[in-house]
Amino acid sequence: MSTPTRRRLFRDFKRLKNDSPTGIMGTPCADNIMVWNAIILGPAETPFEDGTFKLIMNFDESYPNRPPTVRFISEMFHPNVYANGDLCLDILQSRWSPAYDVSAILTSIQSLLHDPNPNSPANAEAAALYRENRREYVRRIRETVEKSWI
Amino acid sequence: MELNQQNHIDDPSEWPEEFPGMREIDTRLRCPICYELLSGSLMSTNCGHVYCSLCIRRALVTRKLCPCCFEPLDEHQLVLARQLDELVEFFRTSRVDVLNALRHSTSSSFDSISIEESSQIDSTPQETIKTGDKDSNFPANLSKTDRSSPNADTDIYVECPGCQKLIQGSKINWHLDNYCKNSDFADGLQNKKTKYRETTKNKGIVRDGGNNVNLVSNRIDNRRMNQTKPSMIFGATQRKDVLLAKPSKLVYSILSDSKLKKILKDLGLPSTGTRNQLEARHTEWVSRYFANEDSINPKSHNKLLKELAQWEANVQKTASSGFANKRSGVGKKVVDVIGPSFNSEDYLAANADVFDELKLKAQQNKGKRKKADE
């Protein structure tokens, strides 16, 4: 069964394979193109360097008119990531555009890592440390990075 | 298994690297929303961005912003970019031919590229390109719109014993079987066709272009003359066509269930289902109806109704699959979609090999990009 949404997801996958931006990759589940596994490598020269953060993306027939739901399944310590891995990212909510694709989503999340938005905290502790105690913040990030290897 | 379908997807990356300009053209003739070649192009008079009619109409149901630049955009600010549609049709019909020609004229460097048309087309790209009289071996007529010429053998014209019009040899049986239905269509084609063929023959490119091109422009003419009869354009493929009334947008909040049901009924749509289903059905129908009006090659209303039913079935299928049933709308906080039973650790363990492979690929990208930067 092929629907416009599925066809678009095939296209997203093809684009991602042909020209994937630095340090991100995603692939649909073998038996369900509506669910994707993805990986984001922590950007170099940031505390997130060497992290291999795993995510799951969940699409439905409203894609690309509505964004997918994206969740970290690696443990994440970040001002804009909830304890259960859900993200607080504008492009996945109010600033979504149907012109975005999987590659754009993953790239945005990658840049969110080192460029958090402490004004809309999903993790109050991380946001507070980010503002007030950067050294401790970095230490916690490094812990997250090490956990992401498992 | 499901992923095999991706082989049928045409993409700008099919153009060899030696022709970056073609990649750019291919990219720019695509809709920014669905990434397919544009169909029924609508341009925003506000910012100049162009989309498929159906894509932008559906997008504007969700948010009244241009998806490319976030400028405010309303449907009345969209205008038909008809010339662009025609351009896209030319491009669509010659794309596969040109790709195949390139593939054979250049070195083996892009032998691995598989050139295929979209999934609707079942003909396979041919390996050999011959010159001169054997041009008919050229993988011709791969255009979706060109349903009326099933064979590549389009050059021979014969006089129809019924209506005395010149008809393509390959179509004469079909033409007679349909009581010369298509005769004025073929008539209009005839003059333009010979003219076009002369010019293209000399150049030796786009060998079957003449046929496709004129079918396209003829359809446009037809549509202009007779907007309400898409069946004219489709010829005999639609036997009996229902013509449904033009829908209009509704403010659902002021309509009672019974009023809404009556409106749906009057439009010729099913009036069963929950309130949400009724509203969604109406909204989707309005988008589809007007997008069809914008199309260079409109479908019959019967076909549109079938597609609407198919769409509803798909939406319901994913909604009930259990995985996405708690999906949040735009602007709301993301809710727990993966379900309360989801356990990250278990999932990671079960998919360890998938993630290992992803990691490897992501690292390879990293290396590739770094090298390119140096």
XYZ file of C-alpha atoms in Angstrom:
524
model
C 0.000 0.000 0.000
C 1.520 3.271 -1.050
C 0.181 6.596 0.137
C 1.578 10.091 -0.455
C 2.961 10.020 3.070
C 4.773 6.750 2.513
C 6.078 7.916 -0.808
C 7.373 11.082 0.824
C 9.094 9.002 3.496
C 10.779 6.894 0.816
C 11.975 10.150 -0.703
C 13.240 11.368 2.654
C 15.182 8.155 3.048
C 16.637 8.410 -0.426
C 17.698 12.003 0.210
C 19.217 11.062 3.522
C 21.202 8.229 1.978
C 22.386 10.273 -0.983
C 23.370 13.352 0.906
C 23.225 13.072 4.629
C 24.580 15.943 6.670
C 27.487 15.448 9.031
C 26.919 13.077 11.899
C 23.275 12.169 11.439
C 21.624 9.083 10.036
C 18.192 7.545 10.087
C 16.458 4.543 8.648
C 12.880 3.311 8.611
C 12.083 0.094 10.455
C 12.264 -2.850 8.105
C 8.588 -3.676 8.493
C 7.093 -0.235 9.040
C 8.150 2.884 7.188
C 6.135 5.021 9.600
C 8.664 4.356 12.377
C 12.287 5.365 12.007
C 15.377 4.787 14.059
C 17.903 7.570 13.963
C 21.263 8.475 15.357
C 22.831 11.844 16.023
C 26.511 12.183 16.750
C 27.406 14.934 19.197
C 28.871 17.926 17.333
C 32.665 18.110 17.436
C 34.319 20.600 19.774
C 31.309 20.729 22.073
C 30.687 18.838 25.333
C 28.477 16.520 23.293
C 31.393 15.354 21.131
C 31.630 11.575 20.739
C 28.055 11.075 21.910
C 25.975 8.655 19.849
C 22.421 9.625 20.653
C 19.673 7.316 19.540
C 16.210 8.505 18.619
C 12.929 7.099 17.447
C 10.679 8.963 15.030
C 7.036 8.230 14.592
C 5.082 9.393 11.539
C 1.435 9.197 10.621
C -0.614 9.908 7.519
C -0.657 13.628 8.272
C 3.069 13.878 7.538
C 4.440 16.145 6.096
C 1.560 18.444 6.947
C 2.182 17.740 10.592
C 5.507 16.900 12.191
C 6.420 13.418 13.371
C 6.899 12.762 17.043
C 10.546 12.408 17.880
C 11.985 11.059 21.075
C 15.454 10.370 22.402
C 15.788 6.793 23.500
C 19.285 7.373 24.765
C 19.258 8.994 28.178
C 19.576 12.712 27.666
C 20.515 15.559 29.972
C 19.516 18.688 28.133
C 17.441 21.788 28.962
C 14.984 21.037 26.151
C 14.576 17.296 26.561
C 12.029 15.801 28.955
C 12.911 12.924 31.241
C 11.112 10.473 28.935
C 13.149 11.665 25.938
C 10.512 13.886 24.347
C 11.832 17.063 22.829
C 10.792 20.637 23.224
C 11.806 21.990 19.850
C 9.923 24.696 17.999
C 10.250 23.132 14.549
C 8.585 19.974 15.849
C 5.687 22.053 17.110
C 4.671 25.605 16.242
C 7.418 26.266 13.693
C 6.909 23.105 11.704
C 6.772 23.432 7.927
C 5.656 20.693 5.530
C 8.736 21.551 3.487
C 10.970 19.931 6.137
C 12.194 16.378 5.813
C 13.825 13.848 8.123
C 17.243 15.232 7.359
C 16.137 18.751 8.358
C 14.629 17.467 11.601
C 17.729 15.557 12.620
C 19.988 18.476 11.715
C 17.884 20.808 13.863
C 18.040 18.444 16.802
C 21.785 18.140 16.360
C 22.237 21.897 16.526
C 19.845 22.105 19.483
C 22.273 19.959 21.473
C 24.901 22.640 21.854
C 22.539 25.542 21.414
C 19.754 24.954 23.932
C 16.894 27.311 24.526
C 16.847 27.795 28.308
C 13.683 29.881 28.046
C 11.484 26.884 27.381
C 12.973 24.317 29.694
C 11.808 20.741 29.620
C 14.415 19.803 32.186
C 14.538 22.495 34.877
C 17.713 21.163 36.457
C 19.598 21.160 33.181
C 18.351 24.641 32.365
C 19.405 25.978 35.778
C 22.854 24.413 35.525
C 23.234 25.725 31.995
C 22.564 29.254 33.253
C 24.287 29.185 36.601
C 26.921 26.490 36.785
C 28.318 25.764 33.359
C 31.108 23.553 34.725
C 28.686 21.195 36.398
C 26.477 21.340 33.317
C 29.356 20.176 31.127
C 30.182 17.395 33.580
C 26.597 16.123 33.421
C 26.681 16.310 29.634
C 29.843 14.222 29.563
C 28.044 11.645 31.707
C 25.205 11.596 29.178
C 27.727 11.165 26.378
C 29.274 8.148 28.078
C 25.863 6.618 28.683
C 25.028 7.035 25.020
C 27.724 4.534 24.044
C 25.857 1.654 25.579
C 10.207 -5.688 2.020
C 8.426 -2.398 2.122
C 11.617 -0.516 1.456
C 11.978 -2.042 -1.978
C 9.423 0.414 -3.227
C 11.972 3.172 -3.025
C 13.481 1.868 -6.256
C 10.603 3.424 -8.113
C 11.231 6.904 -6.882
C 12.629 9.411 -9.319
C 14.996 11.900 -7.831
C 17.321 14.731 -8.909
C 20.265 12.570 -7.853
C 19.657 10.376 -10.897
C 21.320 13.022 -13.027
C 25.008 12.303 -13.419
C 27.338 14.514 -11.454
C 28.703 15.875 -14.700
C 25.410 17.689 -15.178
C 24.858 19.678 -12.002
C 22.608 22.046 -13.923
C 20.173 19.223 -14.659
C 20.061 18.321 -10.994
C 19.195 21.904 -10.184
C 16.479 22.051 -12.826
C 15.057 18.764 -11.598
C 15.074 20.038 -8.028
C 13.391 23.301 -8.946
C 10.595 21.646 -10.880
C 9.594 19.772 -7.738
C 7.112 20.732 -5.076
C 8.795 21.716 -1.794
C 6.157 19.734 0.104
C 5.901 16.363 -1.616
C 9.217 16.488 -3.557
C 7.399 15.156 -6.629
C 7.440 16.969 -9.954
C 4.922 19.807 -9.671
C 1.356 19.128 -10.595
C -1.259 21.847 -10.884
C 1.272 24.444 -9.817
C 0.044 27.262 -7.646
C 2.226 30.265 -6.926
C 1.938 32.516 -3.938
C 1.469 36.096 -5.122
C 2.846 37.147 -1.795
C 6.285 35.545 -1.895
C 6.533 33.726 -5.233
C 6.925 30.190 -3.878
C 5.330 27.440 -5.955
C 3.654 24.219 -4.815
C 1.430 21.473 -6.148
C -2.142 22.614 -5.839
C -3.198 19.767 -3.557
C -0.092 20.030 -1.378
C -0.433 23.725 -0.637
C -4.208 23.550 -0.191
C -3.810 20.806 2.362
C -0.932 22.603 4.068
C -2.996 25.783 4.396
C -5.725 23.842 6.168
C -3.236 23.307 8.981
C -1.534 26.702 8.965
C -1.992 29.770 6.849
C 1.705 30.318 6.215
C 3.959 29.734 3.246
C 5.855 26.534 4.083
C 9.066 27.897 2.567
C 9.286 31.379 4.063
C 6.592 31.480 6.784
C 4.995 34.550 5.214
C 1.242 34.703 5.829
C -0.553 32.984 2.984
C -4.176 32.458 2.181
C -5.702 30.432 -0.615
C -6.960 33.515 -2.428
C -3.341 34.632 -2.787
C -2.506 31.613 -4.923
C -2.495 31.830 -8.699
C -2.141 29.114 -11.293
C 1.327 28.945 -12.817
C 0.095 27.295 -15.978
C 3.221 27.835 -18.019
C 5.205 26.101 -15.331
C 2.822 23.160 -15.451
C 3.396 22.853 -19.156
C 7.132 23.064 -18.630
C 6.952 20.318 -16.025
C 4.973 18.124 -18.402
C 7.639 18.569 -21.087
C 10.275 17.770 -18.538
C 8.410 14.756 -17.219
C 7.962 13.259 -20.662
C 11.563 13.753 -21.743
C 13.251 13.089 -18.427
C 13.617 9.339 -18.735
C 14.622 9.544 -22.378
C 17.316 12.090 -21.719
C 18.595 10.191 -18.693
C 18.844 7.021 -20.713
C 20.554 8.814 -23.577
C 23.050 10.335 -21.184
C 23.608 7.032 -19.589
C 24.671 5.531 -22.872
C 26.613 8.413 -24.277
C 28.844 8.920 -21.270
C 31.342 6.575 -19.704
C 30.478 3.690 -17.449
C 30.884 5.962 -14.447
C 27.177 6.077 -13.822
C 26.156 2.683 -15.031
C 25.045 1.948 -11.547
C 22.414 4.627 -11.646
C 19.084 3.061 -12.193
C 16.752 5.234 -14.103
C 13.164 4.571 -13.463
C 9.957 6.376 -13.758
C 7.507 6.582 -10.948
C 5.750 3.513 -9.697
C 2.761 3.899 -11.958
C 4.835 2.956 -14.975
C 5.581 -0.663 -15.455
C 7.798 -0.479 -18.499
C 11.447 -1.076 -17.792
C 14.135 1.205 -19.119
C 15.630 -0.182 -22.262
C 19.274 -0.875 -22.557
C 19.756 -0.076 -26.175
C 19.313 3.156 -27.966
C 19.345 2.867 -31.693
C 19.390 5.622 -34.190
C 17.429 6.314 -37.320
C 14.372 4.279 -38.078
C 14.691 2.204 -34.980
C 13.900 5.084 -32.782
C 10.780 3.346 -31.731
C 12.909 1.200 -29.476
C 13.576 4.228 -27.436
C 11.798 3.957 -24.116
C 9.043 6.223 -25.165
C 5.895 7.575 -23.701
C 6.668 6.999 -20.105
C 4.593 9.953 -19.191
C 1.820 9.313 -16.757
C -0.418 11.684 -18.625
C 0.068 9.936 -21.879
C -2.362 7.154 -21.300
C -3.718 7.204 -24.793
C -0.612 5.909 -26.493
C 0.228 2.593 -24.980
C 2.696 1.613 -27.663
C 5.927 3.163 -28.661
C 4.932 2.694 -32.256
C 3.261 6.040 -32.638
C 4.516 7.279 -35.945
C 2.195 5.564 -38.386
C -1.086 7.310 -39.026
C -3.991 5.664 -40.732
C -7.285 7.044 -41.865
C -10.146 5.862 -39.729
C -12.771 4.137 -41.886
C -15.465 5.504 -39.582
C -14.736 9.195 -39.240
C -12.009 9.673 -41.890
C -9.721 11.257 -39.357
C -6.032 10.400 -39.148
C -5.444 8.132 -36.176
C -2.255 6.588 -34.880
C -1.954 3.030 -36.121
C -1.474 1.679 -32.661
C -4.682 3.307 -31.524
C -6.982 2.598 -34.398
C -8.579 -0.446 -32.823
C -9.152 1.359 -29.610
C -10.504 4.323 -31.537
C -12.991 2.184 -33.452
C -13.987 0.274 -30.349
C -14.922 3.584 -28.845
C -17.051 4.711 -31.770
C -14.543 7.315 -32.962
C -15.026 9.104 -29.707
C -11.638 10.675 -29.768
C -11.801 11.975 -33.300
C -11.780 15.719 -32.721
C -8.996 15.202 -30.271
C -6.850 13.490 -32.868
C -7.830 16.097 -35.404
C -6.495 18.949 -33.399
C -3.381 16.994 -32.790
C -2.617 16.290 -36.368
C -1.396 19.654 -37.608
C 0.602 20.562 -34.582
C 2.095 17.147 -34.489
C 3.556 17.191 -37.966
C 4.952 20.627 -37.361
C 6.547 19.665 -34.117
C 7.923 16.436 -35.428
C 9.730 18.213 -38.214
C 11.498 20.478 -35.827
C 12.419 17.795 -33.358
C 13.513 15.316 -35.957
C 16.178 17.656 -37.208
C 17.569 18.102 -33.785
C 17.458 14.414 -33.084
C 16.493 14.791 -29.465
C 13.393 13.987 -27.508
C 12.260 11.750 -30.231
C 8.790 11.127 -29.060
C 8.353 14.548 -27.624
C 6.053 15.628 -30.400
C 3.428 13.206 -29.391
C 3.523 13.840 -25.694
C 3.841 17.533 -26.026
C 0.819 17.909 -28.158
C -1.250 15.664 -26.026
C -0.460 17.908 -23.148
C -1.197 21.158 -24.898
C -4.264 19.693 -26.461
C -5.546 18.717 -23.100
C -5.050 22.202 -21.891
C -6.971 23.622 -24.831
C -9.677 21.119 -24.239
C -9.904 22.033 -20.645
C -10.108 25.718 -21.366
C -12.942 25.205 -23.759
C -14.814 22.784 -21.674
C -13.871 22.981 -18.079
C -16.698 20.953 -16.727
C -16.096 17.860 -18.766
C -12.927 16.142 -17.740
C -14.212 13.044 -19.460
C -13.623 14.712 -22.804
C -9.979 14.901 -22.018
C -9.654 11.409 -20.764
C -11.422 9.946 -23.724
C -12.922 6.573 -23.140
C -11.171 5.755 -19.918
C -14.051 7.150 -17.928
C -17.225 5.616 -19.066
C -19.841 7.415 -17.121
C -18.799 10.373 -15.144
C -20.690 11.985 -12.349
C -20.347 15.717 -12.121
C -20.437 16.865 -8.552
C -21.240 20.343 -7.398
C -18.496 22.718 -6.403
C -17.984 22.525 -2.631
C -17.329 25.594 -0.566
C -15.399 26.087 2.629
C -17.399 25.874 5.808
C -17.135 27.192 9.303
C -17.798 23.888 11.007
C -18.356 25.317 14.467
C -21.643 26.934 13.440
C -23.010 23.829 11.727
C -25.100 21.197 13.416
C -24.378 17.535 12.709
C -27.498 17.177 10.623
C -26.720 20.282 8.575
C -23.179 19.070 7.916
C -24.469 15.645 6.918
C -26.894 17.232 4.524
C -24.148 19.313 2.938
C -22.002 16.211 2.473
C -24.917 14.358 1.000
C -25.670 17.185 -1.412
C -22.035 17.163 -2.497
C -22.309 13.462 -3.273
C -20.127 12.384 -0.366
C -20.821 9.770 2.303
C -22.468 11.278 5.363
C -21.631 8.623 7.923
C -19.021 8.640 10.641
C -18.084 10.693 13.657
C -18.216 14.464 13.658
C -14.420 14.618 13.238
C -14.570 12.259 10.304
C -17.295 14.329 8.656
C -15.309 17.518 9.018
C -12.066 15.919 7.874
C -13.828 14.397 4.890
C -15.305 17.718 3.859
C -12.032 19.607 4.292
C -10.103 17.030 2.326
C -12.735 16.990 -0.397
C -12.584 20.768 -0.808
C -8.787 20.582 -1.227
C -8.996 17.682 -3.636
C -11.846 19.137 -5.648
C -10.130 22.449 -6.286
C -6.725 20.868 -6.814
C -8.338 18.756 -9.506
C -9.722 21.906 -11.113
C -6.163 23.273 -11.189
C -4.776 20.165 -12.797
C -3.570 20.193 -16.364
C -5.210 16.823 -16.696
C -8.206 16.660 -14.361
C -9.610 13.372 -13.160
C -13.238 12.383 -13.249
C -15.247 12.999 -10.125
C -15.761 9.266 -9.820
C -12.019 8.827 -9.572
C -11.758 11.680 -7.095
C -14.389 10.079 -4.900
C -12.508 6.795 -4.963
C -9.318 8.547 -3.991
C -11.062 10.305 -1.147
C -12.344 6.967 0.138
C -8.850 5.505 -0.150
C -7.429 8.455 1.753
C -9.937 7.998 4.564
C -9.163 4.319 4.797
C -5.429 5.054 5.084
C -5.907 7.708 7.721
C -8.045 5.379 9.786
C -5.630 2.542 9.365
C -2.688 4.450 10.814
C -4.848 6.007 13.478
C -5.909 2.597 14.719
C -2.499 0.982 14.444
C -1.979 1.851 18.098
C 1.386 3.426 17.539
C 0.287 6.903 16.703
C -3.143 7.107 18.222
C -2.248 9.682 20.790
C -0.661 12.058 18.387
C -0.690 15.688 19.337
C -1.596 18.546 17.085
C 0.650 21.395 16.078
C 1.394 23.760 18.923
C 0.555 21.305 21.661
C 3.027 19.619 23.875
C 4.174 16.289 22.556
C 2.337 13.528 24.341
C 3.411 10.009 24.931
C 2.941 8.533 21.490
C 4.998 5.454 21.800
C 2.746 4.198 24.537
C 3.182 3.599 28.238
C 4.590 0.123 27.691
C 7.501 1.441 25.682
C 10.832 0.768 27.337
C 13.854 2.552 25.900
C 16.376 0.047 27.206
C 14.536 -2.946 25.823
C 14.098 -1.199 22.526
C 17.793 -0.304 22.332
C 18.777 -3.858 23.137
C 16.410 -5.307 20.568
C 17.646 -2.936 17.867
C 21.320 -2.849 18.781
C 22.445 -3.982 15.337
C 20.326 -1.329 13.610
C 21.850 1.417 15.703
C 25.377 0.067 15.253
C 24.913 0.298 11.536
C 23.450 3.792 11.772
C 26.355 4.890 13.901
C 28.803 3.565 11.360
C 27.057 5.377 8.548
C 26.828 8.621 10.495
C 30.539 8.414 11.238
C 31.305 7.775 7.607
C 29.395 10.918 6.694
C 31.406 12.811 9.185
C 34.623 11.647 7.590
C 33.372 12.349 4.114
C 32.351 15.880 4.899
C 35.576 16.644 6.701
C 37.624 15.475 3.760
C 35.556 17.549 1.406
C 36.132 20.619 3.551
C 39.888 20.264 3.527
